[in-house]
PDB file of C-alpha atoms in Angstrom:
ATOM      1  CA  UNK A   1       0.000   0.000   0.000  1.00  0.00           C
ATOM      2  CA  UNK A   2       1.242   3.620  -0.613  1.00  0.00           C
ATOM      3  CA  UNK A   3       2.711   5.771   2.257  1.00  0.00           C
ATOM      4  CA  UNK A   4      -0.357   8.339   2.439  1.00  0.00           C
ATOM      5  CA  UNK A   5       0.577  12.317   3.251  1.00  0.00           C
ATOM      6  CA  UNK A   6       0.123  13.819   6.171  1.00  0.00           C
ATOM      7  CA  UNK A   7      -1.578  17.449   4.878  1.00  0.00           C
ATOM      8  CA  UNK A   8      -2.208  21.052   6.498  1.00  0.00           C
ATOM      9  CA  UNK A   9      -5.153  22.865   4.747  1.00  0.00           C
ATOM     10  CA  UNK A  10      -5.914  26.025   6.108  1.00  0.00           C
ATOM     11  CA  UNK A  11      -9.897  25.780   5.289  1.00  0.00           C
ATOM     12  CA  UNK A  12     -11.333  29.139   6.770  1.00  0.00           C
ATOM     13  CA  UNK A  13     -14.582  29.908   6.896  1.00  0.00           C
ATOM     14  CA  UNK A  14     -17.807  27.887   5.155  1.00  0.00           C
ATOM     15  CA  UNK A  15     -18.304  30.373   2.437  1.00  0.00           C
ATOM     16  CA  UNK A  16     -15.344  29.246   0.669  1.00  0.00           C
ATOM     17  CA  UNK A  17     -17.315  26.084  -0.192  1.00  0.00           C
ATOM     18  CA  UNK A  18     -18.737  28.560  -3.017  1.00  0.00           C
ATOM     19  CA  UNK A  19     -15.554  29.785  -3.484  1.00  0.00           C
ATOM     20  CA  UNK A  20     -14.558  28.032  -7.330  1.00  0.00           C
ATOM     21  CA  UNK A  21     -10.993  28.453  -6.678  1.00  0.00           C
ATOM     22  CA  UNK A  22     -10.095  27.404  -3.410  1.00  0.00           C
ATOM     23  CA  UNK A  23     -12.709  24.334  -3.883  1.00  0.00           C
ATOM     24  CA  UNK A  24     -11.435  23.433  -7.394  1.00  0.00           C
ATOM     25  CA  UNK A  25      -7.736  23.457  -5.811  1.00  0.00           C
ATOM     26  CA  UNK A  26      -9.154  20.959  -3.379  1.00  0.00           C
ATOM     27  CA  UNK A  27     -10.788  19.021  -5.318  1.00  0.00           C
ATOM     28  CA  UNK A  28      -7.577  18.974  -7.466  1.00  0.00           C
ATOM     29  CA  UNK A  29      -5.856  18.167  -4.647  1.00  0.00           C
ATOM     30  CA  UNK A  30      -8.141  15.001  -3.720  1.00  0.00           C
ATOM     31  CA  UNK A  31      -7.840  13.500  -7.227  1.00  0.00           C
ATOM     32  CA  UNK A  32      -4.403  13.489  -6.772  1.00  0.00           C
ATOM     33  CA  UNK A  33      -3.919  11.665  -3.855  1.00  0.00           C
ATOM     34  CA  UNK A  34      -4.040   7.911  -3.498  1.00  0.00           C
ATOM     35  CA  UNK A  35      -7.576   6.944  -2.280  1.00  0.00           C
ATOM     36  CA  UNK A  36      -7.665   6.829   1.828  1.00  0.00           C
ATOM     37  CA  UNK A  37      -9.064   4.130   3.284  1.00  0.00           C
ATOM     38  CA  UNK A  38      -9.570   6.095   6.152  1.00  0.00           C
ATOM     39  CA  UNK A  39      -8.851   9.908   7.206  1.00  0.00           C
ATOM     40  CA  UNK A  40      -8.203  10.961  10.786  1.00  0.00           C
ATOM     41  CA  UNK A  41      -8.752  15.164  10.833  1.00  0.00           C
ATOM     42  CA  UNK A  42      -7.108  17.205  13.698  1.00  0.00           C
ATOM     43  CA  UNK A  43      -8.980  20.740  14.158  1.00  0.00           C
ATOM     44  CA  UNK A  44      -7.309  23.546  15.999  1.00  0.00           C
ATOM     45  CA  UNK A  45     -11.194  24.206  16.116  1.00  0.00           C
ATOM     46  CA  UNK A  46     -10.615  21.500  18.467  1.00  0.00           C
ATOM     47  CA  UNK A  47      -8.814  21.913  21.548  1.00  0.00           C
ATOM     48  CA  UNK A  48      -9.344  19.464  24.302  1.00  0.00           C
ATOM     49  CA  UNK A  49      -7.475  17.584  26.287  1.00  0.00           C
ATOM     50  CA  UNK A  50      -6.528  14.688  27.052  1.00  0.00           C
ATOM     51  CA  UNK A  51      -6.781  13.854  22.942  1.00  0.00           C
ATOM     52  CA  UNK A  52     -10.195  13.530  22.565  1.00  0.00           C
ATOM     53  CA  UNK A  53     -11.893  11.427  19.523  1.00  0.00           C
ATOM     54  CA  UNK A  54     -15.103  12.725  17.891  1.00  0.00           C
ATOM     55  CA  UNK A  55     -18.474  10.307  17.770  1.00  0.00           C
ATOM     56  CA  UNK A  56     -18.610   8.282  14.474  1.00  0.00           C
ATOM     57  CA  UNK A  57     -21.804   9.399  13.033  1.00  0.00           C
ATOM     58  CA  UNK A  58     -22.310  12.047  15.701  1.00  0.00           C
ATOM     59  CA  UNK A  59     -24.468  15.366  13.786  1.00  0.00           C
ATOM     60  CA  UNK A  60     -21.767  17.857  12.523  1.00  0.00           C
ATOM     61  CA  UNK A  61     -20.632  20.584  15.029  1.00  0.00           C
ATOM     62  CA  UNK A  62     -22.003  24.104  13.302  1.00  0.00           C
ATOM     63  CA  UNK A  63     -19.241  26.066  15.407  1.00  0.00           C
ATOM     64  CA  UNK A  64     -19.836  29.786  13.574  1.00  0.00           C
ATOM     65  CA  UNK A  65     -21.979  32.126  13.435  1.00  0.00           C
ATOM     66  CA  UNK A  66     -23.483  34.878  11.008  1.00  0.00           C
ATOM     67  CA  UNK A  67     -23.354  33.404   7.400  1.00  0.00           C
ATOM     68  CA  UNK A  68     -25.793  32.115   5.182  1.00  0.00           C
ATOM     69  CA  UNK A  69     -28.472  29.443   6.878  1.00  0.00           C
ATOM     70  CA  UNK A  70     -27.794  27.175   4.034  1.00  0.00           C
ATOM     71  CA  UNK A  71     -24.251  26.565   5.773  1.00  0.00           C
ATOM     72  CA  UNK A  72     -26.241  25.366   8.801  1.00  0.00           C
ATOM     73  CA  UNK A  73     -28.198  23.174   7.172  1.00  0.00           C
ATOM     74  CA  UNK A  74     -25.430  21.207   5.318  1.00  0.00           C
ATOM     75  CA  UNK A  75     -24.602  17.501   6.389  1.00  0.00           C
ATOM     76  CA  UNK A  76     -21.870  15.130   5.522  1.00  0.00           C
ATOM     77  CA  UNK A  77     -22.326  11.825   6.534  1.00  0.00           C
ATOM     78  CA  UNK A  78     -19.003   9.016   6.286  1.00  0.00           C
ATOM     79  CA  UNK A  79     -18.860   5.464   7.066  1.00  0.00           C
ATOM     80  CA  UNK A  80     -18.475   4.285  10.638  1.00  0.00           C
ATOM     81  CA  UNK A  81     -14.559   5.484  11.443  1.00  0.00           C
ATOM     82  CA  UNK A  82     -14.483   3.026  14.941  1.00  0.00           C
ATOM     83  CA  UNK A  83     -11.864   0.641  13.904  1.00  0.00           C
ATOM     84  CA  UNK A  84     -10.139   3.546  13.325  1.00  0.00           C
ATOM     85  CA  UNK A  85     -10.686   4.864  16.677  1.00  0.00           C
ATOM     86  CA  UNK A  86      -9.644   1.639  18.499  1.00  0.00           C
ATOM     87  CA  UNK A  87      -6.659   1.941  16.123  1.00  0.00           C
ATOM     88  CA  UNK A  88      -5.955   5.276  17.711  1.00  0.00           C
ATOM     89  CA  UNK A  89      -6.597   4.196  21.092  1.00  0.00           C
ATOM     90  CA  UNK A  90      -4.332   1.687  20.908  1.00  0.00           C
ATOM     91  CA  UNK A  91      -1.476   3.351  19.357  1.00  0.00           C
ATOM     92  CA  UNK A  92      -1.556   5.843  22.993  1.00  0.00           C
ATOM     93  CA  UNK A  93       0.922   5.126  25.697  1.00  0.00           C
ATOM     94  CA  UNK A  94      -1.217   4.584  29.163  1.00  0.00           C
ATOM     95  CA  UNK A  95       0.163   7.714  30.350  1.00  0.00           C
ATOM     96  CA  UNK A  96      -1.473   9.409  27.238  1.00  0.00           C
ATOM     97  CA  UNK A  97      -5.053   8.225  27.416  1.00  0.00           C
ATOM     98  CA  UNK A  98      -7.839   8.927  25.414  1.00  0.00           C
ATOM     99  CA  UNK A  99     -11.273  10.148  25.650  1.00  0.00           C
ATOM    100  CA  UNK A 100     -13.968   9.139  23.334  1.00  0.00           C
ATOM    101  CA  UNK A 101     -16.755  11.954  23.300  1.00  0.00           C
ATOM    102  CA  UNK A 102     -20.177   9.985  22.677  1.00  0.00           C
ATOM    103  CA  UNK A 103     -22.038  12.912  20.545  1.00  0.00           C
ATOM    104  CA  UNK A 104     -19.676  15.299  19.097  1.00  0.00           C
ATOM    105  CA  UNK A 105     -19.399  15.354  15.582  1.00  0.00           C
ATOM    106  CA  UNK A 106     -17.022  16.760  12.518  1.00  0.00           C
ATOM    107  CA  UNK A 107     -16.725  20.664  13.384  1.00  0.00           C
ATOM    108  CA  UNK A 108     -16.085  22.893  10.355  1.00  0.00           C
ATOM    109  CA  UNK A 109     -12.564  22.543  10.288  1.00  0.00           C
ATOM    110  CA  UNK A 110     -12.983  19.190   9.070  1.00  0.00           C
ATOM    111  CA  UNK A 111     -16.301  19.186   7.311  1.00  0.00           C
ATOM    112  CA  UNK A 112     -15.977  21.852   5.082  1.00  0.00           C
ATOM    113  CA  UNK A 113     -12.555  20.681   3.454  1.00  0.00           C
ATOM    114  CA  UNK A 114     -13.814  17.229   3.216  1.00  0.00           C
ATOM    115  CA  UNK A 115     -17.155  18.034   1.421  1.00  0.00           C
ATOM    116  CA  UNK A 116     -15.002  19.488  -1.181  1.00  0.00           C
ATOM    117  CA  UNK A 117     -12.359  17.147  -1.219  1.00  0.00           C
ATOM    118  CA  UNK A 118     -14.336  13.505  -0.744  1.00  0.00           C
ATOM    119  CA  UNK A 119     -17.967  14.869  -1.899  1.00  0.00           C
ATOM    120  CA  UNK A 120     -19.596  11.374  -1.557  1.00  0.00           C
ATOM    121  CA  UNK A 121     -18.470  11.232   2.267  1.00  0.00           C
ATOM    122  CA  UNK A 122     -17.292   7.440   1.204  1.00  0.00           C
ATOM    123  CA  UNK A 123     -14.457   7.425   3.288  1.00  0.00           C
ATOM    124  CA  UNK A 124     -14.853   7.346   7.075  1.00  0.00           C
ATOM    125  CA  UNK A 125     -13.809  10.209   9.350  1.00  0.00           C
ATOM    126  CA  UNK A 126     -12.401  10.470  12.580  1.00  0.00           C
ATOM    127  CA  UNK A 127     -11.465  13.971  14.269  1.00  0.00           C
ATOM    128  CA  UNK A 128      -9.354  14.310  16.948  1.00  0.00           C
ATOM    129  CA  UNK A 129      -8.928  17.309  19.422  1.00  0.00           C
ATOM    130  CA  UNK A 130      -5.664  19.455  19.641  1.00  0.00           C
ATOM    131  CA  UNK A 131      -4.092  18.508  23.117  1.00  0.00           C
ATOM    132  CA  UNK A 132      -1.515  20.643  23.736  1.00  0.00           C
ATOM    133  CA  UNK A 133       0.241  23.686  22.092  1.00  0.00           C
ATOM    134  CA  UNK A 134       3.852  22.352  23.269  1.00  0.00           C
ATOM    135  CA  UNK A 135       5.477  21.610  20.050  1.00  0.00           C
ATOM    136  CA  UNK A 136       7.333  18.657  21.842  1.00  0.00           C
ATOM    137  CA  UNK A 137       4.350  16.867  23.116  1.00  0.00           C
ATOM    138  CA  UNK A 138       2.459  17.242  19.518  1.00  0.00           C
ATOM    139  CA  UNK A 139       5.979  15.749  17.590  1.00  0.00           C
ATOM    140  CA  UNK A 140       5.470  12.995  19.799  1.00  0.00           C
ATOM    141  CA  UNK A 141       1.603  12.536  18.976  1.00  0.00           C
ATOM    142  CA  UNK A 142       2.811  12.809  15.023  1.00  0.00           C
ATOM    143  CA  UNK A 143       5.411  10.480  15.422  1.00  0.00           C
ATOM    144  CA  UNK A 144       2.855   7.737  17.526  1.00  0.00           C
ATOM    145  CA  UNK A 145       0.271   8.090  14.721  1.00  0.00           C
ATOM    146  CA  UNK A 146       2.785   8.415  11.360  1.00  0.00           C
ATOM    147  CA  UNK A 147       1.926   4.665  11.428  1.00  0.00           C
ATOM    148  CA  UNK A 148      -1.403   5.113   9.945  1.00  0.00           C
ATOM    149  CA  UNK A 149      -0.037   6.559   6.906  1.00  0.00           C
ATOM    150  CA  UNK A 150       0.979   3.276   6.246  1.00  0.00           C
ATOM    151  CA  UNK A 151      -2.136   1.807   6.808  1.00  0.00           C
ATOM    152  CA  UNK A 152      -3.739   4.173   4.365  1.00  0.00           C
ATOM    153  CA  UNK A 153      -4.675   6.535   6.312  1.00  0.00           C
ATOM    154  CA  UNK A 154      -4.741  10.394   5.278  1.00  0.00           C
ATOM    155  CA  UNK A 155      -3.761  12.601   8.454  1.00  0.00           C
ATOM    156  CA  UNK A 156      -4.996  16.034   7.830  1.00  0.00           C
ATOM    157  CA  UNK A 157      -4.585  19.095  10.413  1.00  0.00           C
TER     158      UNK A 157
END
């Protein structure tokens, strides 16, 4: 299987879903890449700690204010993502544990990228919280998930 990347997209605000050329660079993007079997999305929308895990098929998290009520009414549902969120689990030291939220969804730092980029939500989803700032602590959380990649798993923050 092919190494996947691990990506940064800085996504901003829902609007640019109607935006043609940050969407069409995304999609771009997508078609690009191998096919993921999985992705696992970290939102700086996101911070909680200890790492946190969102609920597979949890509603989406509508976390902004002020636009357009079509952006509220939006949805993107994805396969179940728990095998890769005992896959996660597992890959955590026991002085790193992990807390699996039971009904929070995809915020918009995840779901408006991945409407774009995987419009058919056919690829389950798993986001997981920002823990820390400390640059030495997150290296460390890179370095226990860069396994994944291997596994065909896209890693997106």
């Amino acid at each position: 299987m092919t190494r996947m990347p691990a990506l940064y997209i800085g996504h901003g605000a829902p609007p640019l879903l109607d935006d043609p050329i940050w969407s069409g660079q995304l999609a771009d993007w997508a078609r690009e890449l191998p096919r993921p079997k999985a992705i696992l999305i970290v939102s700086a929308h996101w911070e909680s700690a200890p790492v946190t895990l969102s609920a597979p098929g949890a509603p989406l998290v509508y976390d902004f204010g002020g636009f357009d009520p079509k952006y509220y009414r939006m949805t993107y549902e994805t396969p179940d993502a728990t095998p890769l969120a005992e896959r996660v689990v597992a890959m955590m030291p026991a002085s790193e544990p992990v807390h699996r939220h039971v009904s929070r969804g995809l915020d918009h730092g995840a779901w408006v990228p991945l409407k774009i980029m995987y419009p058919q939500g056919d690829v389950p989803v798993l986001q997981m919280s920002l823990p820390t700032h400390d640059p030495v602590r997150l290296m460390a959380l890179g370095e226990r998930l860069r396994p994944l990649r291997d596994e065909g798993v896209l890693i997106i923050g």
